[in-house]
Coordinates of C-alpha atoms and ligand atoms in Angstrom, one line a residue:
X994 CA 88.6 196.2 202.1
X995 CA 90.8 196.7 199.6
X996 CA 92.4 200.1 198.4
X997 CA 92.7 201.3 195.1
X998 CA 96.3 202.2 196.0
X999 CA 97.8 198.8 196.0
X1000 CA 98.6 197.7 192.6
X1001 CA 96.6 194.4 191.5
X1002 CA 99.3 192.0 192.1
X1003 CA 100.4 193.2 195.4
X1004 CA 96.9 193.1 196.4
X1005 CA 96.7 189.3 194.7
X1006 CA 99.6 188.0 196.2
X1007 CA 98.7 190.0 199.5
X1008 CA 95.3 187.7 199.3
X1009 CA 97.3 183.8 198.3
X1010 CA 95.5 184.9 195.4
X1011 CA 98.9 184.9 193.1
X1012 CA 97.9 181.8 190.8
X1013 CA 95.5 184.3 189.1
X1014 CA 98.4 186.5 187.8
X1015 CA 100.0 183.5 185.7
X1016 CA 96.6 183.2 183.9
X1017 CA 96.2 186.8 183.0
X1018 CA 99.3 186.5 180.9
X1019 CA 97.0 184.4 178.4
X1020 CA 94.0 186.9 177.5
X1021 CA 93.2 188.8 175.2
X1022 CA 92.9 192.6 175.9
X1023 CA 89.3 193.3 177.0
X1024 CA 88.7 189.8 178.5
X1025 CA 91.9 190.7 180.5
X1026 CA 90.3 194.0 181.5
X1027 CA 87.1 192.5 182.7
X1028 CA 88.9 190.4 184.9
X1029 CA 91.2 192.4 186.5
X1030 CA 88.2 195.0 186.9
X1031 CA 86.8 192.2 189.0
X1032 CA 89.4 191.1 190.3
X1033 CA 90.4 194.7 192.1
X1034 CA 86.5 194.7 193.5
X1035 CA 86.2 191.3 195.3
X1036 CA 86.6 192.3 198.9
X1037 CA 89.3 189.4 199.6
X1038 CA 90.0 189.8 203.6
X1039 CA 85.8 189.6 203.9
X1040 CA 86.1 186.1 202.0
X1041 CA 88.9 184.7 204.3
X1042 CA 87.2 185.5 207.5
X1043 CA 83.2 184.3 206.6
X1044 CA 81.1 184.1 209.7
X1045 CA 81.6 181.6 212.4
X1046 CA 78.1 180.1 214.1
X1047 CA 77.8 182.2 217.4
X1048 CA 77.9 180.7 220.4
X1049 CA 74.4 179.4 220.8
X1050 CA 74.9 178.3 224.4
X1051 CA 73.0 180.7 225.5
X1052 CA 69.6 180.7 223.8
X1053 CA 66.1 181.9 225.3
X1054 CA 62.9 182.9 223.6
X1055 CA 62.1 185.8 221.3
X1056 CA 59.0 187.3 221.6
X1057 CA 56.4 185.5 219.2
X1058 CA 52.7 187.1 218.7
X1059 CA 51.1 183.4 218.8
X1060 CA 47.6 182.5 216.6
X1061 CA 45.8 182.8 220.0
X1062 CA 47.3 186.4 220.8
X1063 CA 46.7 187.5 216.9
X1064 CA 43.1 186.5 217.4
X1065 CA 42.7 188.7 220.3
X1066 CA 44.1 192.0 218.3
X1067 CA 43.1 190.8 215.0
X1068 CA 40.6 193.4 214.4
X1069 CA 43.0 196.4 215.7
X1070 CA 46.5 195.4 214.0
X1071 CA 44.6 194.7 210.6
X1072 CA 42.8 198.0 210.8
X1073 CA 46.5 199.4 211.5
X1074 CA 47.8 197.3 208.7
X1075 CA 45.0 198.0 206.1
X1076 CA 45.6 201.8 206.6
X1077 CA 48.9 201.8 205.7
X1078 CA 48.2 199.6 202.6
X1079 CA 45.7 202.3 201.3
X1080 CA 48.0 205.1 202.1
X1081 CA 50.1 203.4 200.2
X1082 CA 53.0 202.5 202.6
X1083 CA 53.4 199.0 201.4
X1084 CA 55.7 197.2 198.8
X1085 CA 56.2 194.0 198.1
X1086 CA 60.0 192.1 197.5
X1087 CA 60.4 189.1 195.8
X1088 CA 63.6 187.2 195.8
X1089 CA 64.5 185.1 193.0
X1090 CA 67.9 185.1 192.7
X1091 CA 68.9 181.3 193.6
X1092 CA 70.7 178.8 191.0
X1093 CA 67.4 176.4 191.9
X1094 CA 70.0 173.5 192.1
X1095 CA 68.0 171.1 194.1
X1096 CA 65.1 171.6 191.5
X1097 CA 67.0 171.4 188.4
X1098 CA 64.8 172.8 186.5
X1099 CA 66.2 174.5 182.7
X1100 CA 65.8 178.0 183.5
X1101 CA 65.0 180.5 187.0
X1102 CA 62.6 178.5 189.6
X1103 CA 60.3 181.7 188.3
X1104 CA 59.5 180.5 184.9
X1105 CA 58.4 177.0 186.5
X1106 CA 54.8 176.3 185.2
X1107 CA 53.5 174.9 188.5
X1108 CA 49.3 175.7 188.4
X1109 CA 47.9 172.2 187.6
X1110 CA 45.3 173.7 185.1
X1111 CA 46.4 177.1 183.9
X1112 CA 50.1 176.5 183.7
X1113 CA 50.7 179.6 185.2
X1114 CA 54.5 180.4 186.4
X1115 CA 55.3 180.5 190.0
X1116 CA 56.3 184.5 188.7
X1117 CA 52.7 185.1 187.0
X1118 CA 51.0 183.4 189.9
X1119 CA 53.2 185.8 192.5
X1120 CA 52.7 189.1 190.8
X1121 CA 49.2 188.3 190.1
X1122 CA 48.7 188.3 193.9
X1123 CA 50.6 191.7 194.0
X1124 CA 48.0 193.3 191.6
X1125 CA 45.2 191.7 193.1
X1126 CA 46.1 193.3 196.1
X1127 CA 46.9 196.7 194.7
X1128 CA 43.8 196.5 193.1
X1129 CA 42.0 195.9 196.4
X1130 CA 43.6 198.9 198.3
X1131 CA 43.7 201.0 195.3
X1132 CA 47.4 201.7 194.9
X1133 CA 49.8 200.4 193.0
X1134 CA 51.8 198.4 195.1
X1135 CA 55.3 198.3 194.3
X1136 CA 56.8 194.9 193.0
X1137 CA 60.4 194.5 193.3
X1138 CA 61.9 191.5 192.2
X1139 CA 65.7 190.3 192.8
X1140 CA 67.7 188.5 189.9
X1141 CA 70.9 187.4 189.7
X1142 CA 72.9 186.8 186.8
X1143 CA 71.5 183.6 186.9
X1144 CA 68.0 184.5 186.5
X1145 CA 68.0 188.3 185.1
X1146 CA 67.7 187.7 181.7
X1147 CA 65.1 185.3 181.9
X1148 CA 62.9 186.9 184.5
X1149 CA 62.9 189.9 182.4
X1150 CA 62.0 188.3 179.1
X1151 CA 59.1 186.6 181.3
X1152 CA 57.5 189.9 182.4
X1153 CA 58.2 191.6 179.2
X1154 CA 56.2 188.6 177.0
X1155 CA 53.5 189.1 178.9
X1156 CA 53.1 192.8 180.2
X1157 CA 54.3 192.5 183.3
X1158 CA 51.2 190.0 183.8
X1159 CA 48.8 193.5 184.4
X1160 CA 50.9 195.4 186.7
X1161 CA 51.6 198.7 185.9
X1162 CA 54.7 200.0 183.9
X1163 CA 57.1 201.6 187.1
X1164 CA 54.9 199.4 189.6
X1165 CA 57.6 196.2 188.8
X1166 CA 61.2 196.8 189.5
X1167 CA 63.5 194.5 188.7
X1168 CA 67.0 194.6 189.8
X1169 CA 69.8 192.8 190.3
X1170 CA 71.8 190.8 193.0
X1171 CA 75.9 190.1 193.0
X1172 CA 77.9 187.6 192.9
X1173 CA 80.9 186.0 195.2
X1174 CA 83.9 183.6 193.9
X1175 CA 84.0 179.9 194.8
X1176 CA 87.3 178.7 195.9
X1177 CA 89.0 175.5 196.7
X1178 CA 89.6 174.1 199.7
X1179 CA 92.6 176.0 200.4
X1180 CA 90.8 179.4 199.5
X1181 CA 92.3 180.0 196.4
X1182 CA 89.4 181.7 193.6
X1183 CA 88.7 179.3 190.4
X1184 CA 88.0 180.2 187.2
X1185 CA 84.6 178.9 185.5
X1186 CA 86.2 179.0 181.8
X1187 CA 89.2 180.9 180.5
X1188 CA 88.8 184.8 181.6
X1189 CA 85.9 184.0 184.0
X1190 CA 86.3 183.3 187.5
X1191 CA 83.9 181.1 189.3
X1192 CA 81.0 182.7 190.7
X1193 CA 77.8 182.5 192.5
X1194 CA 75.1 184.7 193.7
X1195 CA 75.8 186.2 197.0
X1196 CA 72.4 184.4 198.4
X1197 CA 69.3 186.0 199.2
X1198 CA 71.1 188.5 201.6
X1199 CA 73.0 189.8 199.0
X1200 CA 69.1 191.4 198.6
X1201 CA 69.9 194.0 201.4
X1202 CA 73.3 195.3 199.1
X1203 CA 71.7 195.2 195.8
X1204 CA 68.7 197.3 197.2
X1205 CA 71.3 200.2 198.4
X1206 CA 73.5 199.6 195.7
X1207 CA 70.6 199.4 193.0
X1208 CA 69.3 202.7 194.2
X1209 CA 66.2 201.0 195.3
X1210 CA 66.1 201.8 198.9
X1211 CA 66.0 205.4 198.2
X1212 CA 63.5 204.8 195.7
X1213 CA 61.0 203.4 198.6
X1214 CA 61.9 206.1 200.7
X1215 CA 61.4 209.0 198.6
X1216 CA 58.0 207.3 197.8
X1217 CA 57.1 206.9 201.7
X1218 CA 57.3 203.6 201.8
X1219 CA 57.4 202.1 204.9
X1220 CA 57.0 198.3 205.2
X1221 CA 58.4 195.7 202.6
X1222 CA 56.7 192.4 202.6
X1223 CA 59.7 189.9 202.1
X1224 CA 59.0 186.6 199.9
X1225 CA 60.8 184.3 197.9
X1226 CA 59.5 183.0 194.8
X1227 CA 59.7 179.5 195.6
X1228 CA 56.9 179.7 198.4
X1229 CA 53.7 179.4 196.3
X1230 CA 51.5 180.2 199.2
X1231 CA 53.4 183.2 200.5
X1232 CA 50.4 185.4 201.3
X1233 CA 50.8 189.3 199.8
X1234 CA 47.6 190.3 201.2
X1235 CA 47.9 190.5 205.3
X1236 CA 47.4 193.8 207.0
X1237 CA 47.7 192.6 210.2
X1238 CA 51.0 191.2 209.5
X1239 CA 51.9 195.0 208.4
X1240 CA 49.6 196.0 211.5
X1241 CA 52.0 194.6 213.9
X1242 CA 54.9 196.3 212.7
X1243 CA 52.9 199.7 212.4
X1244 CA 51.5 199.4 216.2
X1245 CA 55.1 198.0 217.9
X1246 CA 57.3 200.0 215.5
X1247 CA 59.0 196.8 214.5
X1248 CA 62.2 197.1 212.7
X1249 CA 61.1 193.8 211.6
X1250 CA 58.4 191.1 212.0
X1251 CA 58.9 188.1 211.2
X1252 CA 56.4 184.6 210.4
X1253 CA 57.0 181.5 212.7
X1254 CA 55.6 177.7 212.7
X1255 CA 55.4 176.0 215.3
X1256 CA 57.9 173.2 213.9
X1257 CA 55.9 169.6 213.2
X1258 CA 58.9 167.4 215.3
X1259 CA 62.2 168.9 216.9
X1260 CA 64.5 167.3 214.8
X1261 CA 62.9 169.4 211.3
X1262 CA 65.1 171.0 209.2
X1263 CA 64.5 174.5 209.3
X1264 CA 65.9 177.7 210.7
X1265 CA 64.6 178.7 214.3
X1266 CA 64.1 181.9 215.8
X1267 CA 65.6 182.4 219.2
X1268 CA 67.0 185.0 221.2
X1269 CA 70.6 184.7 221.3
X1270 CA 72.7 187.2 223.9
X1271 CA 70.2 189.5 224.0
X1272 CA 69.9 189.4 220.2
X1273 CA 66.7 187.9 218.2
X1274 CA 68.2 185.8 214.9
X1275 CA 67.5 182.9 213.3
X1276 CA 70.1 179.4 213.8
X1277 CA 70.2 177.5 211.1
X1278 CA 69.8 173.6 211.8
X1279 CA 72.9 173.0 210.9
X1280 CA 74.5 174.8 212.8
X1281 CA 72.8 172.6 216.0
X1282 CA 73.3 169.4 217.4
X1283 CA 70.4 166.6 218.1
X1284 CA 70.7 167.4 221.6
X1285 CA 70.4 171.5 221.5
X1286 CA 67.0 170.8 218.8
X1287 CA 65.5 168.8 221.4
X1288 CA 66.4 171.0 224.7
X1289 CA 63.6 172.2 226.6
X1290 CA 63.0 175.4 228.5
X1291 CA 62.0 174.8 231.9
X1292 CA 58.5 175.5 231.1
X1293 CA 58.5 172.3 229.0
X1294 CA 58.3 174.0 225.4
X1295 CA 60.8 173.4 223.3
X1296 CA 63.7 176.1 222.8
X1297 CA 64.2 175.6 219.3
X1298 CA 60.1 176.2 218.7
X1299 CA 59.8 178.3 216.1
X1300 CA 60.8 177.4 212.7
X1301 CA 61.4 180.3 209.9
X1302 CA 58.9 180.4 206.5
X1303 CA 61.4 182.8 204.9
X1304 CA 58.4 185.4 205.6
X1305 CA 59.2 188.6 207.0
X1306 CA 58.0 192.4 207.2
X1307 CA 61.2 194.9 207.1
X1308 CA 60.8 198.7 208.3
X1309 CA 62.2 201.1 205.7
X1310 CA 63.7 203.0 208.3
X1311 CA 65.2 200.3 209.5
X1312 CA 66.7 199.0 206.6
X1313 CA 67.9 202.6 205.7
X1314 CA 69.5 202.9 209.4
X1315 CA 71.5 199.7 208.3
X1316 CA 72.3 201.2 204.9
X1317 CA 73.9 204.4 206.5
X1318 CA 76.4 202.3 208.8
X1319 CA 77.3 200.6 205.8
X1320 CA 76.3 197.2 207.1
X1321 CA 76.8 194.1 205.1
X1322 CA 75.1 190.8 206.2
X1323 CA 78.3 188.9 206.7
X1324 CA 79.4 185.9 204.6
X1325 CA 78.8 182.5 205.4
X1326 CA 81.1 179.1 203.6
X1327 CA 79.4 176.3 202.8
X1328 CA 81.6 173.2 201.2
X1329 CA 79.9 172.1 197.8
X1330 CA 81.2 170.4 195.0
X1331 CA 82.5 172.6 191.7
X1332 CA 82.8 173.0 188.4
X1333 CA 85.3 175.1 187.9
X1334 CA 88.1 175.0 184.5
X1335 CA 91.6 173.7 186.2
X1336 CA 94.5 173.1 183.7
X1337 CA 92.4 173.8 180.7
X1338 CA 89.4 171.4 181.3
X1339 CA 86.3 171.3 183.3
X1340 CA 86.6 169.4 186.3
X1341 CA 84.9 168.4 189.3
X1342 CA 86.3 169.4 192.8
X1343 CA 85.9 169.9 196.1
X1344 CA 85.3 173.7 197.3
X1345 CA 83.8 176.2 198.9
X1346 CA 80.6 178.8 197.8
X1347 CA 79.6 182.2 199.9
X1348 CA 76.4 183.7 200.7
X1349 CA 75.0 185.8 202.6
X1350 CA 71.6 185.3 204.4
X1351 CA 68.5 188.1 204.9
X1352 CA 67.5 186.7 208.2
X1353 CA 71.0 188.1 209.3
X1354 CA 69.4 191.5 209.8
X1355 CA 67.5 190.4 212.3
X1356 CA 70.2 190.6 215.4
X1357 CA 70.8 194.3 214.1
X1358 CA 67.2 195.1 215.1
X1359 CA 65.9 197.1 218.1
X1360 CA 62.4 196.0 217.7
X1361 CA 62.0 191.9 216.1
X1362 CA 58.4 190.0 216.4
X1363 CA 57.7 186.8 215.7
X1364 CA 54.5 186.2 214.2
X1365 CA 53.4 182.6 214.3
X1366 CA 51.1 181.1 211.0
X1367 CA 49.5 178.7 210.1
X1368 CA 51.8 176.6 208.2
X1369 CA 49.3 175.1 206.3
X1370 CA 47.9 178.0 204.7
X1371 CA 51.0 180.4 204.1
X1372 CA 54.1 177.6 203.5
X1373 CA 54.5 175.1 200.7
X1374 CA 58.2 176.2 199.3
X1375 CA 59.2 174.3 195.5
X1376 CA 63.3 173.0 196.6
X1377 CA 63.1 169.7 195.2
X1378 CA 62.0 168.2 192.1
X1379 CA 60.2 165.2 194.0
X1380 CA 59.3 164.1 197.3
X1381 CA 59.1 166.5 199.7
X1382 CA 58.9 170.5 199.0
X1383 CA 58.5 169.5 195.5
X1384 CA 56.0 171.2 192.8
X1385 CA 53.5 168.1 193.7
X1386 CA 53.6 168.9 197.1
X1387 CA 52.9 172.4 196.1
X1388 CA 50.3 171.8 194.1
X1389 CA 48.6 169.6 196.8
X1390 CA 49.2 172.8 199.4
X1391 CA 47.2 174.9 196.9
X1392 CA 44.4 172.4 196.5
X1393 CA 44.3 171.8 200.2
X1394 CA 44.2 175.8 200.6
X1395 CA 41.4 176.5 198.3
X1396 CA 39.6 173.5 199.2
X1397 CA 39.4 175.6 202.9
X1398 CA 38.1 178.9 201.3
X1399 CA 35.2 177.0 199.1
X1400 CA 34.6 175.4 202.0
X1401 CA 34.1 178.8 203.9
X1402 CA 32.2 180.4 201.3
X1403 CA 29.4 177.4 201.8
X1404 CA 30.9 174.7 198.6
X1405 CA 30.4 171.4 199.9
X1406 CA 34.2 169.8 198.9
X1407 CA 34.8 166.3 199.0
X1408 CA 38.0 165.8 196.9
X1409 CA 38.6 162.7 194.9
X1410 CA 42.5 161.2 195.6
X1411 CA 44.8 163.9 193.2
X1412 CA 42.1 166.6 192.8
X1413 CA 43.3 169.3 191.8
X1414 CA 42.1 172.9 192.7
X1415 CA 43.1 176.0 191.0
X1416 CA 41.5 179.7 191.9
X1417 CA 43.0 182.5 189.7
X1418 CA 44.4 185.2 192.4
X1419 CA 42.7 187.6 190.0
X1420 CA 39.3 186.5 191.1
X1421 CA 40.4 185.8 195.1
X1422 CA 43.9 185.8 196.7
X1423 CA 43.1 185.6 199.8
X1424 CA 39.8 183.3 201.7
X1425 CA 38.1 186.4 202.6
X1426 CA 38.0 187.4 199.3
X1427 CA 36.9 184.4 198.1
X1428 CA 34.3 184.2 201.0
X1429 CA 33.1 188.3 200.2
X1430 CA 33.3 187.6 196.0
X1431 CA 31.7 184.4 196.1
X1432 CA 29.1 183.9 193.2
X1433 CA 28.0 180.4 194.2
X1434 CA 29.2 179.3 190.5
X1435 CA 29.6 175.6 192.3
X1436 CA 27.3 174.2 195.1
X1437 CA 29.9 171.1 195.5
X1438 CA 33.2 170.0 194.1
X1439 CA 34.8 166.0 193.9
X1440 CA 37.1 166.6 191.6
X1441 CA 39.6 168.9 189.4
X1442 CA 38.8 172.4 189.2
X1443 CA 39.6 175.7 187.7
X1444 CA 38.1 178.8 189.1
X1445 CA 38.6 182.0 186.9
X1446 CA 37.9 185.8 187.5
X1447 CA 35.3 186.0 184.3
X1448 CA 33.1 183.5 186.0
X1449 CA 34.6 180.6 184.2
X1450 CA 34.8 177.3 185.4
X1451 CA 36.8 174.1 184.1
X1452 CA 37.6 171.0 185.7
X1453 CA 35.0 168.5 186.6
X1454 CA 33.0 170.3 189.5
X1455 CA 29.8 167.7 190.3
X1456 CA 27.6 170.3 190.1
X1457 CA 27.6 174.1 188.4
X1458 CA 25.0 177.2 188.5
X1459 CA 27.1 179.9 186.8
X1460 CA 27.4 181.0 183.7
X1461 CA 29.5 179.1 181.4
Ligands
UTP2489 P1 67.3 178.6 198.3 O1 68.3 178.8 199.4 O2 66.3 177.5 198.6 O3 68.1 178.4 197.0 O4 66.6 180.0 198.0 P2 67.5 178.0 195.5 O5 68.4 178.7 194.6 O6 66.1 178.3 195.4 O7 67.7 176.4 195.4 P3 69.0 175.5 195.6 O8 69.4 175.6 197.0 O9 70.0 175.9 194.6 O10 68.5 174.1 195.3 C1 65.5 180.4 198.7 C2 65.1 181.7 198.0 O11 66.1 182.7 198.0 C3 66.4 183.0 196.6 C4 65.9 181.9 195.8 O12 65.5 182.4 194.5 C5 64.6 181.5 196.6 O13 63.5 182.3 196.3 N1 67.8 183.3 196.5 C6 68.7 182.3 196.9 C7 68.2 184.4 195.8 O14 67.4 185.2 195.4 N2 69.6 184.6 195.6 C8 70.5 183.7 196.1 O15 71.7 183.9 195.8 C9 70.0 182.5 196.7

């Protein structure tokens, strides 16, 4: 790290960072002042060393809490889990932070209108299912949601113009994630325009920093929580509402818990949860050959089984253990193409971007379930803007989903081709809500439909009994 006794040019020049210095010469006063204040904070020997892949030679199984096994202990880990709701021991984090590149939508992945008939946000339909579910336990679950300086000023407006969409004033908590510099392929930092260098957000690891550095850790602690539920806001299905999930980590004392899917072929792109020298993490596909995706433990399953949702439970304690050793999910380099300002234009080049990861806390842990789901009904993330993990196939994923729960609650479904279902979280978020709430408002549905909590219902059901 760097020390405040080194003067900024020996500690620039120390770094290969010396091409900076020339460009100082040309600012005005404060705009040389920001920069340098930056400048003297970037921890520089962190960005030349990022993270190297471990070894992944020798990899074995973590322990995973399979559907079968949850079945078993349903009944005792959601009693466990529902407990700590209503003392309220729960909050809920929300990442939503990212640049949303792949989507390329104007504006944070948030503020994307994706309900096919309300046009709610992905952020009204997300903290709608936190206040439904604070309304269910009766407590005011805590909402914190991570910006960056991508996202912050948007996400805020988006809360503001509509009253935090019902949750209470101190109940959201908005704060905000850092940034790293880009640099070329030689690892010298870029500038972005004149004055500015080139930055991104530090990924959605940077989420463990900014909640000790934002003050937010010690918020939860002082308020005894104990569990954050852990979601990003690009996963419309991300279920809020799951006390067994919290159950586990209440009866094992989990440091963290985290959701698994059984992945649909070997060579899927997604991160896998294995145990890795004693140590449970998560290995990125990329970081694995065709072969090691395909290996097979002697039993015949697959080693790399368990793909990651993004979904996990973190202990407070555990994350405040971590905040007292002064632990840092370490940086990882990934080459992408820039825009960065190189003799006074914008041009394209060839470089390097930093981030850190959350599921990197997971080889810190003592205690690190996996949790497997039913991918179906809790993963449908928004990455690309068609095809695959696009807002169609989310939409789909939430039609499929409610389609289940009217199902359950006795609705005879038979969807037309592109019928789309919408239930307001307000009236269920979860299908045993629906199930418990249901008012029979439809006997069967064949086509689009809107569900609402003030009994309203639009769309073309085949047949209604409730009240208009
Ligand atoms: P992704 O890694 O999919 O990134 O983020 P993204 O920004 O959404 O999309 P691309 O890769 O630029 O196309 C997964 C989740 O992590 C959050 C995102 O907001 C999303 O909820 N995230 C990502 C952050 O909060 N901060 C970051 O720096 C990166």
């Amino acid at each position: 790290m760097a020390t405040e006794t080194r003067s900024l040019p020996e500690l620039l020049r120390e770094h290969g960072q010396e091409h900076l210095l020339t460009h100082l010469d040309g600012l005005d006063g404060a705009t040389r002042e920001r920069l340098c204040a930056r400048l003297r904070t970037i921890d520089w020997d962190e960005l030349a060393r990022p993270e190297v892949a471990p070894e992944v030679g020798e990899v074995g199984a973590s322990r995973v809490v399979t559907l079968a096994e949850r079945q078993q202990r349903e009944e005792r880990l959601s009693a466990a889990g529902e407990a700590a709701l209503r003392e309220g021991r729960v909050a809920v984090l929300m990442v939503a932070g990212g640049q949303g590149t792949r989507l390329g939508f104007a504006g944070p992945k948030g503020c994307y209108p994706l309900a096919p008939h309300s046009g709610k946000t992905l952020y009204q339909l997300q903290a709608e299912k936190v206040l439904a579910l604070s309304r269910r336990v009766g407590q005011a679950v805590p909402f914190l949601v991570m910006t960056s300086p991508v996202t912050d000023v948007r996400t805020r407006a988006a809360f503001a113009e509509h009253d935090r969409f019902g949750l209470a004033a101190g109940q959201l908590r908005v704060f905000r994630q850092g940034t790293l510099p880009s640099v070329d392929r030689a690892g010298r930092a870029l500038l972005g325009a004149p004055g500015t260098l080139l930055e991104s957000p530090d990924g959605h690891g940077g989420c463990f920093t900014a909640l000790v550095e934002s003050g937010e850790l010690h918020r939860l602690e002082r308020a005894g929580i104990r569990h954050v539920v852990y979601i990003q806001v690009d996963n419309v299905l991300a279920p809020l509402d799951d006390p067994a999930f919290v159950g586990l980590g209440v009866e094992e004392r989990a440091d963290v818990v985290t959701k698994v899917l059984e992945k649909t072929h070997p060579d899927e792109k997604v991160g896998h949860l294995v145990r890795v020298a004693g140590r449970d993490r998560i290995v990125e596909y990329t970081e694995l050959t065709a072969e090691d995706t395909r290996m097979r433990a002697p039993d015949g399953s697959l080693v790399y089984r368990w793909g990651s949702p993004a979904l996990h439970l973190w202990s407070v304690a555990f994350l405040a253990r971590l905040a007292s050793k002064g632990f840092r999910p370490p940086l990882h380099r990934s080459a992408k193409p820039l825009r960065a300002w190189l003799d006074g234009a914008l041009r394209e080049i060839d470089g390097w971007k930093y981030e850190r990861f959350i599921f990197d806390l997971l080889p810190q842990a003592r205690v690190c379930i996996g949790l497997e789901i039913d991918r179906a009904s809790e993963f449908s993330p928004i990455k690309n803007a068609e095809g695959e993990n696009s807002p169609a196939t989310a939409v789909e994923g939430m039609s499929r989903q409610y389609a289940s729960w009217l199902e359950a609650a006795g609705v005879e479904v038979e969807l037309s081709p592109g019928a789309r279902i919408e239930i307001d979280p307000l009236l269920a978020a979860t299908r045993r809500e629906l199930v418990e709430r249901w008012d029979g408002r439809v006997e069967r549905v064949t086509g689009d439909l809107h569900l609402q909590e003030d009994r309203r219902v639009s769309g073309a059901p085949d047949r209604e009994r409730g009240e208009p």
